[in-house]
mmCIF file of C-alpha atoms in Angstrom:
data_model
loop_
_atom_site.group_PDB
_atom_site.id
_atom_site.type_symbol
_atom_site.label_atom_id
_atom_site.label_comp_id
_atom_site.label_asym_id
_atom_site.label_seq_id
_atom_site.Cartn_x
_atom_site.Cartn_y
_atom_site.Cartn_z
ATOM 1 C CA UNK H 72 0.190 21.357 -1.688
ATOM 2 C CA UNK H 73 -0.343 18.027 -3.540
ATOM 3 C CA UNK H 74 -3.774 17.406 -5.043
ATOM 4 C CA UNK H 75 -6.753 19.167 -6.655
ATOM 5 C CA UNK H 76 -9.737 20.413 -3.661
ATOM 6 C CA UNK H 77 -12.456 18.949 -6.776
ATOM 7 C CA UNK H 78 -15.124 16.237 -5.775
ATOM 8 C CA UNK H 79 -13.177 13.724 -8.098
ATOM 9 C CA UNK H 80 -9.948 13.282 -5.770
ATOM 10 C CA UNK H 81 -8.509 10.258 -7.769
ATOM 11 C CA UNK H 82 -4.896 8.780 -7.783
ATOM 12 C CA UNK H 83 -3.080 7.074 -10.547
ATOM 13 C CA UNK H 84 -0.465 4.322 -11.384
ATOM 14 C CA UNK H 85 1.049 3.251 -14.415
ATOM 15 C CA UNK H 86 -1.758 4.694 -16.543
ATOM 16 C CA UNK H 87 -4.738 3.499 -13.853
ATOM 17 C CA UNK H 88 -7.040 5.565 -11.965
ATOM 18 C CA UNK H 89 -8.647 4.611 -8.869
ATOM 19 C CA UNK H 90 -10.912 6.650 -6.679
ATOM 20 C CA UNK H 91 -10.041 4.372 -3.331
ATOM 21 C CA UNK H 92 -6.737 4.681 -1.310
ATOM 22 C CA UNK H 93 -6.885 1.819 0.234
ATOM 23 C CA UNK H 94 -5.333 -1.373 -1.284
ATOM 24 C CA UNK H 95 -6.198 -4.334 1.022
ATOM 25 C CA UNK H 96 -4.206 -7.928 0.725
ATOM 26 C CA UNK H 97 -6.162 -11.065 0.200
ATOM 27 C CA UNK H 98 -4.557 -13.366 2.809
ATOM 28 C CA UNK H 99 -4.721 -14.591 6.242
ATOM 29 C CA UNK H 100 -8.695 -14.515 6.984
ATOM 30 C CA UNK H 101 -10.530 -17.585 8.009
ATOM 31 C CA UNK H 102 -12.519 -18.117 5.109
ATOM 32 C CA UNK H 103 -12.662 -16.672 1.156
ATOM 33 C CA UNK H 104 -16.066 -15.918 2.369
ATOM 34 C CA UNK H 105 -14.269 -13.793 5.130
ATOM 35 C CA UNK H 106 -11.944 -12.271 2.811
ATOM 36 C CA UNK H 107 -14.934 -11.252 0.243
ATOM 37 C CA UNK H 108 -16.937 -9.548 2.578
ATOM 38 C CA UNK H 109 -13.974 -7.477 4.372
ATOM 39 C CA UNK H 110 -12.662 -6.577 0.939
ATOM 40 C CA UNK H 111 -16.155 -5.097 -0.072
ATOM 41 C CA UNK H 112 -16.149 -3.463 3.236
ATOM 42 C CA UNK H 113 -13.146 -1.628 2.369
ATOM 43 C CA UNK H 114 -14.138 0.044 -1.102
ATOM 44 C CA UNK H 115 -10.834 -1.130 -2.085
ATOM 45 C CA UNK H 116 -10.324 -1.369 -5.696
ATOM 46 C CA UNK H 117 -7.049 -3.168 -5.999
ATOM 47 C CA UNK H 118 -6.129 -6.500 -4.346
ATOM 48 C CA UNK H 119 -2.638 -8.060 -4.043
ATOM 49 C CA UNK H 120 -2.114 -11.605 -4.458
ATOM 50 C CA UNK H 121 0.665 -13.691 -2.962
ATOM 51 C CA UNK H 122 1.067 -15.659 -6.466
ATOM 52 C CA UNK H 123 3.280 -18.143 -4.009
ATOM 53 C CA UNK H 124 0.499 -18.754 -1.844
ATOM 54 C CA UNK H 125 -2.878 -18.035 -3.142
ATOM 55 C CA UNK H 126 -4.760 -20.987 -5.533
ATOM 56 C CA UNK H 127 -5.161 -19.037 -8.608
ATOM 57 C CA UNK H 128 -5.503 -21.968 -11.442
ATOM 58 C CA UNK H 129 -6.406 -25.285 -9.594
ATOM 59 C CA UNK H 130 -10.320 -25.147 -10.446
ATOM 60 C CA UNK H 131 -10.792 -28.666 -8.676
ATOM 61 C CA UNK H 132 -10.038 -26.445 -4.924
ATOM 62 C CA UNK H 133 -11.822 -22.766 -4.035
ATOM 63 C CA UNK H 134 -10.162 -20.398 -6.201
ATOM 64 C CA UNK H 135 -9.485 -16.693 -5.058
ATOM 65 C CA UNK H 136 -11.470 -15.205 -7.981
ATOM 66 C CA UNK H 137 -14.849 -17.134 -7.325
ATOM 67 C CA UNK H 138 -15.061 -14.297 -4.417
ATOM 68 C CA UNK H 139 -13.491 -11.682 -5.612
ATOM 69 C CA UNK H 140 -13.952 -11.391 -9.040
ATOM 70 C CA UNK H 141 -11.004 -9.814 -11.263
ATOM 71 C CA UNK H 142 -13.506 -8.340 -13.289
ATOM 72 C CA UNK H 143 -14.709 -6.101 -10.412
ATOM 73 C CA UNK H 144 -10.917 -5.721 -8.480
ATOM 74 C CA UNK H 145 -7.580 -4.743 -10.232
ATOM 75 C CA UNK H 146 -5.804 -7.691 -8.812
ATOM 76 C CA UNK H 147 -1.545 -6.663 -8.061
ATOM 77 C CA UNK H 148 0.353 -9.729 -7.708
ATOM 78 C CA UNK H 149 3.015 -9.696 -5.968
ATOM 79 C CA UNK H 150 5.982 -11.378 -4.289
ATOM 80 C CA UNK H 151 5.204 -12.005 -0.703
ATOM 81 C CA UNK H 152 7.774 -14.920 0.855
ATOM 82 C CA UNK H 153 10.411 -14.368 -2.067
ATOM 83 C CA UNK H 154 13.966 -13.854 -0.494
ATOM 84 C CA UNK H 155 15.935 -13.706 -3.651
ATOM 85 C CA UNK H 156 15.619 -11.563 -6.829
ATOM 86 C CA UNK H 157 15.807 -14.842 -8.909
ATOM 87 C CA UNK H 158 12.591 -16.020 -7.012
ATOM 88 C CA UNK H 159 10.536 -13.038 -7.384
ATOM 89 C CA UNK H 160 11.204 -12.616 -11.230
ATOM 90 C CA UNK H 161 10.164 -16.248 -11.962
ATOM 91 C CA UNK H 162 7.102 -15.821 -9.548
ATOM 92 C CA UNK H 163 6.319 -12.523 -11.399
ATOM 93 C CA UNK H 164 6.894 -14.295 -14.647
ATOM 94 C CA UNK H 165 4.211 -17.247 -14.443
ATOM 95 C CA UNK H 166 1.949 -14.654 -12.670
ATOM 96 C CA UNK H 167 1.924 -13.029 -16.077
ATOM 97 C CA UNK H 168 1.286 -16.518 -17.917
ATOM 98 C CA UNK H 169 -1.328 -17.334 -15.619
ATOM 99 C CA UNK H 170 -3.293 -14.570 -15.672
ATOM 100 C CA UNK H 171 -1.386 -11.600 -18.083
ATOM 101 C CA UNK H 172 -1.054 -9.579 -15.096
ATOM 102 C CA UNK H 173 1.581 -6.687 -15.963
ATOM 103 C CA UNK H 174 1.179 -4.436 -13.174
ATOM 104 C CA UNK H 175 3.017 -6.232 -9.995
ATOM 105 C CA UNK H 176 4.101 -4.871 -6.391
ATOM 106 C CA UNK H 177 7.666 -6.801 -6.515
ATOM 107 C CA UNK H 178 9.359 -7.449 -2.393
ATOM 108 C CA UNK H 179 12.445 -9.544 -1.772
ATOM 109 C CA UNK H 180 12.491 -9.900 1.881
ATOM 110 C CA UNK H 181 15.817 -10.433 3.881
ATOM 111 C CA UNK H 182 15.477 -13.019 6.893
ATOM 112 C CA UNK H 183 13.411 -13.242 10.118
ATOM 113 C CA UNK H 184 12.285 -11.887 12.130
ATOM 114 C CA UNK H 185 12.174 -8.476 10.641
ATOM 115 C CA UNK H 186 11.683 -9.430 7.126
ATOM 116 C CA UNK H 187 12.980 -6.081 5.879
ATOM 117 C CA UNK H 188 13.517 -5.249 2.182
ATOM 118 C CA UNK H 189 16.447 -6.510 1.001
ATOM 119 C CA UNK H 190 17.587 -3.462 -1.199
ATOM 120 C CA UNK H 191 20.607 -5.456 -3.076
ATOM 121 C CA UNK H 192 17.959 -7.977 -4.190
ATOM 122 C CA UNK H 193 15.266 -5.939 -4.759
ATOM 123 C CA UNK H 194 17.134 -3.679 -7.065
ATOM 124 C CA UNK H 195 18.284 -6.516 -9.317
ATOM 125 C CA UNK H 196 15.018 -7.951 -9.261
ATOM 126 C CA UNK H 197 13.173 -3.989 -10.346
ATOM 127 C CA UNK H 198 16.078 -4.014 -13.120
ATOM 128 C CA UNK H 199 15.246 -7.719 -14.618
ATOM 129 C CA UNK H 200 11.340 -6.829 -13.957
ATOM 130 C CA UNK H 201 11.304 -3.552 -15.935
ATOM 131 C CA UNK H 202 13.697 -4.621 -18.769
ATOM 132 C CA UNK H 203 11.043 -7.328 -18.788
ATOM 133 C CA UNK H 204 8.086 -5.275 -19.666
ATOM 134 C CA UNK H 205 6.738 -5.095 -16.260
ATOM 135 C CA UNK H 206 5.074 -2.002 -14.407
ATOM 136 C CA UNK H 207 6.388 -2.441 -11.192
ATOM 137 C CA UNK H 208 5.232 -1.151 -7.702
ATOM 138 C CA UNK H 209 8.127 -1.865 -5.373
ATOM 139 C CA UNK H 210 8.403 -2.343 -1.522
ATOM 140 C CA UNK H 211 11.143 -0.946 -0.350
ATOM 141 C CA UNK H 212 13.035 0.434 2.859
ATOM 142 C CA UNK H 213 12.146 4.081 4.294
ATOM 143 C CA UNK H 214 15.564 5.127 2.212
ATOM 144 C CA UNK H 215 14.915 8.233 0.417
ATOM 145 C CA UNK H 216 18.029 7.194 -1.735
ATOM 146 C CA UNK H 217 17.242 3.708 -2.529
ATOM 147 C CA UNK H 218 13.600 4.836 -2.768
ATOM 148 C CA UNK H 219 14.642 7.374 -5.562
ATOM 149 C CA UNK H 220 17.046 5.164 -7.148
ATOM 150 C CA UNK H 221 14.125 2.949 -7.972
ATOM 151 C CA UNK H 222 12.451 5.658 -9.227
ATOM 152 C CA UNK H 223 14.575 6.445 -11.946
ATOM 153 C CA UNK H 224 15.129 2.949 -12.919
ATOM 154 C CA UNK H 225 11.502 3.104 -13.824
ATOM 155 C CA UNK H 226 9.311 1.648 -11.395
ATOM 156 C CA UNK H 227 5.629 3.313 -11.499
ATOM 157 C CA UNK H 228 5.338 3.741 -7.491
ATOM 158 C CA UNK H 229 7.746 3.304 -4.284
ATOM 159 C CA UNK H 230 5.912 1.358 -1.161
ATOM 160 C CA UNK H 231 8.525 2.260 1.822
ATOM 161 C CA UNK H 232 7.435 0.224 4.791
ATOM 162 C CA UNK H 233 5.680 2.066 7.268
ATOM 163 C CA UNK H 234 7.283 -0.846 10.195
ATOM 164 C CA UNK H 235 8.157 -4.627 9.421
ATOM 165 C CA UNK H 236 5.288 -6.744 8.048
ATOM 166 C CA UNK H 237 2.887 -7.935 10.248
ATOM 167 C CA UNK H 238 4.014 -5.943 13.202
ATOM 168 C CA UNK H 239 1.244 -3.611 13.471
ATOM 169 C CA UNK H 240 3.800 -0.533 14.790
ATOM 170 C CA UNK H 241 2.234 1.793 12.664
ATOM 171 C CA UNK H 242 4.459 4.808 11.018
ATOM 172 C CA UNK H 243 7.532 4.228 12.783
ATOM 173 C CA UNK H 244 9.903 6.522 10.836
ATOM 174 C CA UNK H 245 7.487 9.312 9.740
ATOM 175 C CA UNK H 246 10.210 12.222 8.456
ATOM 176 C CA UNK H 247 11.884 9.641 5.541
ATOM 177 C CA UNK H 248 8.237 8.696 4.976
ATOM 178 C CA UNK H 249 7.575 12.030 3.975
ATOM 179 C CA UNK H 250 10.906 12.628 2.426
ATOM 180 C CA UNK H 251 10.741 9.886 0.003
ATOM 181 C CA UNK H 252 7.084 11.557 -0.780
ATOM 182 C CA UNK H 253 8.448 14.946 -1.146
ATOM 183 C CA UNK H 254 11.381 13.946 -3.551
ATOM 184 C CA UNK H 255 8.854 11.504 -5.434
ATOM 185 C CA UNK H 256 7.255 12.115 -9.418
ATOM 186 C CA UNK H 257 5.230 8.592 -8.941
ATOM 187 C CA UNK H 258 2.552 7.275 -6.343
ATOM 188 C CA UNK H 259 3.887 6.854 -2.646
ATOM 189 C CA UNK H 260 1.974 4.197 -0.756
ATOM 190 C CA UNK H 261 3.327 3.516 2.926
ATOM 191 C CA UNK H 262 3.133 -0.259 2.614
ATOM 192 C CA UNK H 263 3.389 -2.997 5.917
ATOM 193 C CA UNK H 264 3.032 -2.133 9.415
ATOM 194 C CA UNK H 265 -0.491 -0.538 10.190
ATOM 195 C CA UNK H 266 -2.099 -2.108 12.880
ATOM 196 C CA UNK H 267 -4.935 0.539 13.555
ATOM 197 C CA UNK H 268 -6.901 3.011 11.613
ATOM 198 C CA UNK H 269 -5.555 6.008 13.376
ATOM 199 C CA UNK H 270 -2.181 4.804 11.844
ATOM 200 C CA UNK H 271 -3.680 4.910 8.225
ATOM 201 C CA UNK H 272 -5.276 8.111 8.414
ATOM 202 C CA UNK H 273 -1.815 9.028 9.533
ATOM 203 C CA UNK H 274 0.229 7.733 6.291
ATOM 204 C CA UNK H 275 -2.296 9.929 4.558
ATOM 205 C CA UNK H 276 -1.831 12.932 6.529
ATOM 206 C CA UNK H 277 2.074 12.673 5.609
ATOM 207 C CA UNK H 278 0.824 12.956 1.737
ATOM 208 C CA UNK H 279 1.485 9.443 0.397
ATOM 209 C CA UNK H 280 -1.046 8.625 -2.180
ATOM 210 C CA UNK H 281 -2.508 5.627 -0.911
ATOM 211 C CA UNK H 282 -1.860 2.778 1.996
ATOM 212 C CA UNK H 283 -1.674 -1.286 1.555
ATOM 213 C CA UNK H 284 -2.625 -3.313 4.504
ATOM 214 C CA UNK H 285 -3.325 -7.042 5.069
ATOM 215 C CA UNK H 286 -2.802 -8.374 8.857
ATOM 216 C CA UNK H 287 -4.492 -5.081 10.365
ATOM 217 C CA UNK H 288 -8.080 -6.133 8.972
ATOM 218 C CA UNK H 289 -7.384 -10.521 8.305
ATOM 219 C CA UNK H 290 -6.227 -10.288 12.749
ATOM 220 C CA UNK H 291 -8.938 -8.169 14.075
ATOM 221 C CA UNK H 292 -11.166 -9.639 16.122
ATOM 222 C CA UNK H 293 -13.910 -8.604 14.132
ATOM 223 C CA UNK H 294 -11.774 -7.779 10.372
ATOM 224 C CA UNK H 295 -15.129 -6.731 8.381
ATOM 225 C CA UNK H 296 -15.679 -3.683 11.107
ATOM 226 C CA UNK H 297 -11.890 -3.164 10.278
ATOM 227 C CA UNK H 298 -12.402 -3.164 6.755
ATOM 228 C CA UNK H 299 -15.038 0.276 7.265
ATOM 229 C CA UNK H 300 -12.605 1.318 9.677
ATOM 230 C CA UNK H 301 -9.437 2.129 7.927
ATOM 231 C CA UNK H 302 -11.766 3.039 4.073
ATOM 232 C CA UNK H 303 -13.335 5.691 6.291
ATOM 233 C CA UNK H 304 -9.504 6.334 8.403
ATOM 234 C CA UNK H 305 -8.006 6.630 4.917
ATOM 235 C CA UNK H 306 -10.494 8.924 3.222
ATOM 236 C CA UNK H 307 -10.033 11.042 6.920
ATOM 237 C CA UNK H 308 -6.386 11.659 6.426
ATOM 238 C CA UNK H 309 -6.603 12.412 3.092
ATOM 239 C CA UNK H 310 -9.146 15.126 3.209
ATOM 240 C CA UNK H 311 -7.163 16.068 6.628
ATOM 241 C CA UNK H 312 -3.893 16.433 3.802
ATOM 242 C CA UNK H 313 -5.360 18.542 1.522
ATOM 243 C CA UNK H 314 -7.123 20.798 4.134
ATOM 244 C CA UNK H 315 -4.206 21.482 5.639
ATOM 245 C CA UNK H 316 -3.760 21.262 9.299
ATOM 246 C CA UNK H 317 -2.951 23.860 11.762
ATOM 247 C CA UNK H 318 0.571 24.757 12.998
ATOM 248 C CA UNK H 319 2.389 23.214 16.052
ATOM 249 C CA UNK H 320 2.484 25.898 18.367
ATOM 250 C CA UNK H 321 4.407 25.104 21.725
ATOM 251 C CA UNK H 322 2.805 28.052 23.566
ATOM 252 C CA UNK H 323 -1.229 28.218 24.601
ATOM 253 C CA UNK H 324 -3.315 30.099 21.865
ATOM 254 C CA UNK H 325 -7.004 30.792 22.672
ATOM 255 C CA UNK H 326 -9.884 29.710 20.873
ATOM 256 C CA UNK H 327 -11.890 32.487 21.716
ATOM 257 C CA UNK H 328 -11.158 36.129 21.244
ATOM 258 C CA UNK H 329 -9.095 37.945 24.135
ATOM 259 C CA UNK H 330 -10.696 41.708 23.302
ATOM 260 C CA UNK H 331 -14.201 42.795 24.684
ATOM 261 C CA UNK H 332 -13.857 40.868 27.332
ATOM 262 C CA UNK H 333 -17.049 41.560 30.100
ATOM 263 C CA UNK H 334 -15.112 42.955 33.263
#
C-alpha cells in the first residue's frame, strides 16, 4: 500500500513538498477577488497559470499576483490553449523569463471539441522542455504506455486526464487511471474532468497523489463552497486510500453476528 499512516501525509514533486492534494487553476471566475477567496478556500498550495491568458507583467491592468501572492502559492505555469509543441516550448520559455518559473505542467491539446492530448506533440514538446532544463509535469492521455514513456524521458509527474477538459464527466476510464499509477516511480495527479467532489475523492481513492481542477469550482453556482468541498473530498479519499476499503463482495454479508441468536 502506497503511503506512510503518520500525521505528516505529504506528497512531493521535483524536490517540493506539499501537504495539500489539491492543485486548483486560476481561471474562469468572475473576479480576481473571486478567484482569491476560492483558492484560500481550497488549502491549495500550488496554482497553475495559463501564461497565454493570465496578465502576469502588465502592472498598468490587475495582475494575478496582487491576489494571490507567489510568495504564499507555488505558482505551475502551464500551457493551456497550445496546440503545437513549438507553441508550448516558447510559452514555457518566456514563462521562465518572466518570472524564473522552472517547474511547468506542459499540454498540447489536439482540436475541438474534445481537446485531448495530443501525444505526438506533447512528446516532442517533454523532449525540447527537459533537454531545456525544465521540471516538467505533463498532461497526458489515460495511456499507460505513453504515460510511462514520459516517465522515462524524465518528466517529474504524469497528469492522465480523468475526461476532456471542462466536461465535468468525472473518472471516466478508472482501470488505466490506476494502471498508469501502479506502473508509476513519480507523482500521479488525475488532471481535467472533475465536475463534483465525489469525483475527486474518487481519483484519490484510485491512489493518484494529488488532483488539478479549474471549471469544477470557477462554474459552480456558488465556487467558494466548492473550493471547501473538493479540499475536504480530496483529503476524504485519501485517508479512504490508505485505510483501505473493504472487498466487493457480490453475495449479502451481515453486519451483525449470525451465532447466539435469541430464538
Amino acid at each position: 500500500m502506497d503511503g506512510i499512516r503518520t500525521a505528516d501525509d505529504s506528497w512531493e514533486v521535483a524536490g517540493r513538498r506539499f501537504r495539500s492534494r489539491l492543485i486548483v487553476g486560476t481561471g474562469r471566475y468572475k473576479s480576481l477577488e473571486e478567484t482569491a477567496e476560492a483558492i484560500e478556500a481550497s488549502g491549495a498550495e500550488i496554482v497553475t497559470v495559463a501564461v497565454r491568458r493570465v496578465n502576469l507583467s502588465d502592472p498598468g491592468a490587475p495582475m494575478l499576483q496582487d491576489f494571490v501572492p507567489p510568495d504564499r502559492y507555488t505558482y505551475l505555469p502551464n500551457t493551456a490553449g497550445c496546440h503545437t509543441a513549438k507553441d508550448a516550448v516558447r510559452t514555457l520559455r518566456l514563462a521562465r523569463e518572466a518570472g524564473g518559473w522552472n517547474l511547468v505542467k506542459l499540454e498540447v491539446l489536439g482540436p475541438p471539441p474534445f481537446l485531448y492530448p495530443d501525444m505526438q506533440a506533447t512528446l516532442e514538446a517533454a523532449a525540447a522542455l527537459i533537454a531545456d532544463g525544465f521540471e516538467v509535469m505533463v498532461y497526458c492521455a489515460d495511456d499507460p504506455v505513453a504515460a510511462k514513456r514520459l516517465e522515462e524521458m524524465g518528466c517529474v509527474a504524469i497528469m492522465p486526464l480523468g475526461a476532456p477538459i471542462g466536461s465535468g464527466l468525472g473518472v471516466a476510464n478508472p482501470f488505466m487511471i490506476r494502471a498508469i499509477k501502479e506502473q508509476a516511480r513519480v507523482p500521479v495527479l488525475v488532471d481535467a474532468g472533475i465536475g463534483t467532489a465525489s469525483e475527486a475523492a474518487f481519483a484519490l481513492e484510485l491512489g493518484c497523489d494529488a488532483v488539478l481542477l479549474n471549471s469544477a469550482i470557477a462554474h459552480a453556482k456558488d465556487p467558494v463552497r466548492m473550493a471547501r468541498a473538493m479540499k475536504a473530498a480530496v483529503e476524504a479519499g485519501r485517508h479512504a486510500f490508505l485505510a483501505g476499503r473493504m472487498p466487493r463482495n457480490y453475495a449479502a454479508d451481515p453486519s451483525s453476528p449470525t451465532g447466539g441468536l435469541i430464538r
